[in-house]
Coordinates of C-alpha atoms in Angstrom, one line a residue:
X1 CA 0.0 0.0 0.0
X2 CA 1.3 3.4 -0.9
X3 CA 1.5 6.3 1.6
X4 CA -1.4 8.7 1.2
X5 CA -0.8 12.5 0.9
X6 CA -2.2 14.7 3.7
X7 CA -2.1 18.4 3.4
X8 CA -1.6 18.6 7.2
X9 CA 0.8 15.8 7.9
X10 CA 2.6 15.1 4.6
X11 CA 3.0 11.5 3.7
X12 CA 0.8 9.2 5.9
X13 CA 1.7 5.5 6.0
X14 CA -1.1 2.9 5.8
X15 CA -2.2 1.3 9.0
X16 CA -0.3 -1.8 9.9
X17 CA -3.7 -3.5 10.5
X18 CA -4.8 -2.6 6.9
X19 CA -1.7 -3.9 5.5
X20 CA -2.1 -7.2 7.3
X21 CA -5.7 -7.4 6.1
X22 CA -4.7 -6.9 2.6
X23 CA -1.9 -9.6 2.8
X24 CA -4.4 -12.0 4.2
X25 CA -6.9 -11.3 1.5
X26 CA -4.2 -11.8 -1.1
X27 CA -3.1 -15.1 0.5
X28 CA -6.7 -16.3 0.8
X29 CA -6.5 -16.4 4.6
X30 CA -9.2 -15.4 7.2
X31 CA -8.4 -13.1 10.0
X32 CA -10.1 -12.6 13.4
X33 CA -9.3 -10.3 16.2
X34 CA -7.4 -11.9 19.1
X35 CA -9.5 -12.8 22.1
X36 CA -7.7 -10.2 24.4
X37 CA -8.6 -7.4 22.0
X38 CA -12.1 -8.7 21.5
X39 CA -12.6 -8.8 25.3
X40 CA -11.4 -5.2 25.4
X41 CA -13.6 -4.0 22.5
X42 CA -16.7 -5.6 23.9
X43 CA -16.0 -3.9 27.3
X44 CA -14.9 -7.0 29.4
X45 CA -11.4 -5.8 29.9
X46 CA -9.4 -2.5 29.8
X47 CA -6.0 -4.1 29.1
X48 CA -4.5 -3.4 25.7
X49 CA -2.2 -5.8 23.8
X50 CA 1.4 -4.6 23.3
X51 CA 1.6 -6.2 20.0
X52 CA -1.4 -6.3 17.6
X53 CA -2.4 -9.9 17.4
X54 CA -4.8 -11.7 15.1
X55 CA -5.9 -15.3 14.6
X56 CA -5.3 -16.6 11.1
X57 CA -6.2 -19.6 9.0
X58 CA -2.6 -19.5 7.7
X59 CA 0.7 -20.2 9.5
X60 CA 1.7 -18.6 12.9
X61 CA 4.1 -15.8 12.2
X62 CA 5.2 -12.2 13.0
X63 CA 5.1 -9.5 10.2
X64 CA 7.0 -6.3 10.5
X65 CA 5.2 -3.3 9.0
X66 CA 7.3 -0.2 9.2
X67 CA 8.5 -0.2 12.9
X68 CA 5.4 -2.1 14.1
X69 CA 5.2 -5.9 14.6
X70 CA 1.9 -7.7 14.1
X71 CA 1.6 -11.2 15.3
X72 CA -0.5 -13.8 13.5
X73 CA -1.5 -16.9 15.4
X74 CA -2.9 -20.0 13.6
X75 CA -6.3 -20.9 15.0
X76 CA -9.0 -23.6 14.3
X77 CA -11.9 -22.8 12.0
X78 CA -14.5 -22.3 14.7
X79 CA -12.6 -19.1 15.7
X80 CA -13.5 -17.5 12.4
X81 CA -17.2 -17.8 12.7
X82 CA -18.9 -14.5 12.0
X83 CA -15.6 -12.8 11.6
X84 CA -15.6 -9.1 11.4
X85 CA -19.0 -8.9 13.3
X86 CA -20.0 -8.3 16.8
X87 CA -21.0 -11.9 17.1
X88 CA -17.6 -13.0 16.2
X89 CA -16.1 -10.6 18.6
X90 CA -18.3 -12.0 21.4
X91 CA -17.5 -15.6 20.5
X92 CA -13.6 -14.8 20.3
X93 CA -13.8 -13.0 23.7
X94 CA -15.6 -16.1 25.3
X95 CA -13.0 -18.4 24.0
X96 CA -10.3 -16.1 25.4
X97 CA -12.0 -15.8 28.8
X98 CA -12.2 -19.5 29.2
X99 CA -14.2 -22.0 31.2
X100 CA -12.8 -21.0 34.5
X101 CA -13.5 -17.2 34.3
X102 CA -16.8 -17.4 32.5
X103 CA -19.5 -16.0 34.8
X104 CA -23.1 -14.9 34.7
X105 CA -21.8 -11.2 34.8
X106 CA -19.7 -11.8 31.7
X107 CA -22.5 -13.4 29.7
X108 CA -25.0 -10.6 30.9
X109 CA -22.5 -7.9 29.6
X110 CA -22.1 -9.7 26.3
X111 CA -26.0 -10.1 26.0
X112 CA -26.3 -6.4 26.7
X113 CA -23.8 -5.5 24.0
X114 CA -25.5 -7.6 21.3
X115 CA -29.0 -7.2 19.8
X116 CA -31.5 -10.2 20.4
X117 CA -31.0 -11.4 16.9
X118 CA -27.2 -11.2 17.4
X119 CA -27.3 -13.1 20.8
X120 CA -29.5 -15.9 19.1
X121 CA -27.0 -16.1 16.4
X122 CA -24.2 -16.4 18.9
X123 CA -26.0 -19.3 20.6
X124 CA -26.2 -21.2 17.2
X125 CA -22.3 -20.9 16.6
X126 CA -20.2 -24.1 17.0
X127 CA -18.7 -23.8 20.5
X128 CA -17.6 -26.1 23.4
X129 CA -20.4 -27.4 25.6
X130 CA -19.3 -25.4 28.6
X131 CA -19.7 -22.2 26.5
X132 CA -23.1 -23.3 25.2
X133 CA -24.2 -24.2 28.7
X134 CA -23.2 -20.7 30.1
X135 CA -25.1 -18.8 27.1
X136 CA -28.4 -20.8 27.4
X137 CA -29.7 -19.6 30.8
X138 CA -28.8 -16.0 29.9
X139 CA -31.4 -16.0 27.2
X140 CA -34.4 -16.9 29.5

């Protein structure tokens, strides 16, 4: 990607995330936000990642874009359900939080962040049984 000209800042480089998304598309790979970032974006955490990290259907690797490093970690196909949507974000956050930390409060927060249609779609996703059991009572 070429730098874009800005009348205020001169040459502006492309965002490392935009470059990674373009590379993944060119290689036919799927990308999904890492669970830690998904938990932050959905409001379950305030911690930010030091290195931008994404799940990928390709090989695990680190890519340097300018003076930024982006980490790509291979993940199973169930992590890519509803990629680039709030449903996918919630599913990835739930995987990241894990069985031990998953609570009624977490599920309630996710249910508030999603519309009823999105929450029902989340419940139909392919997921571990412990996650499905945690999501089922929240809908009643």
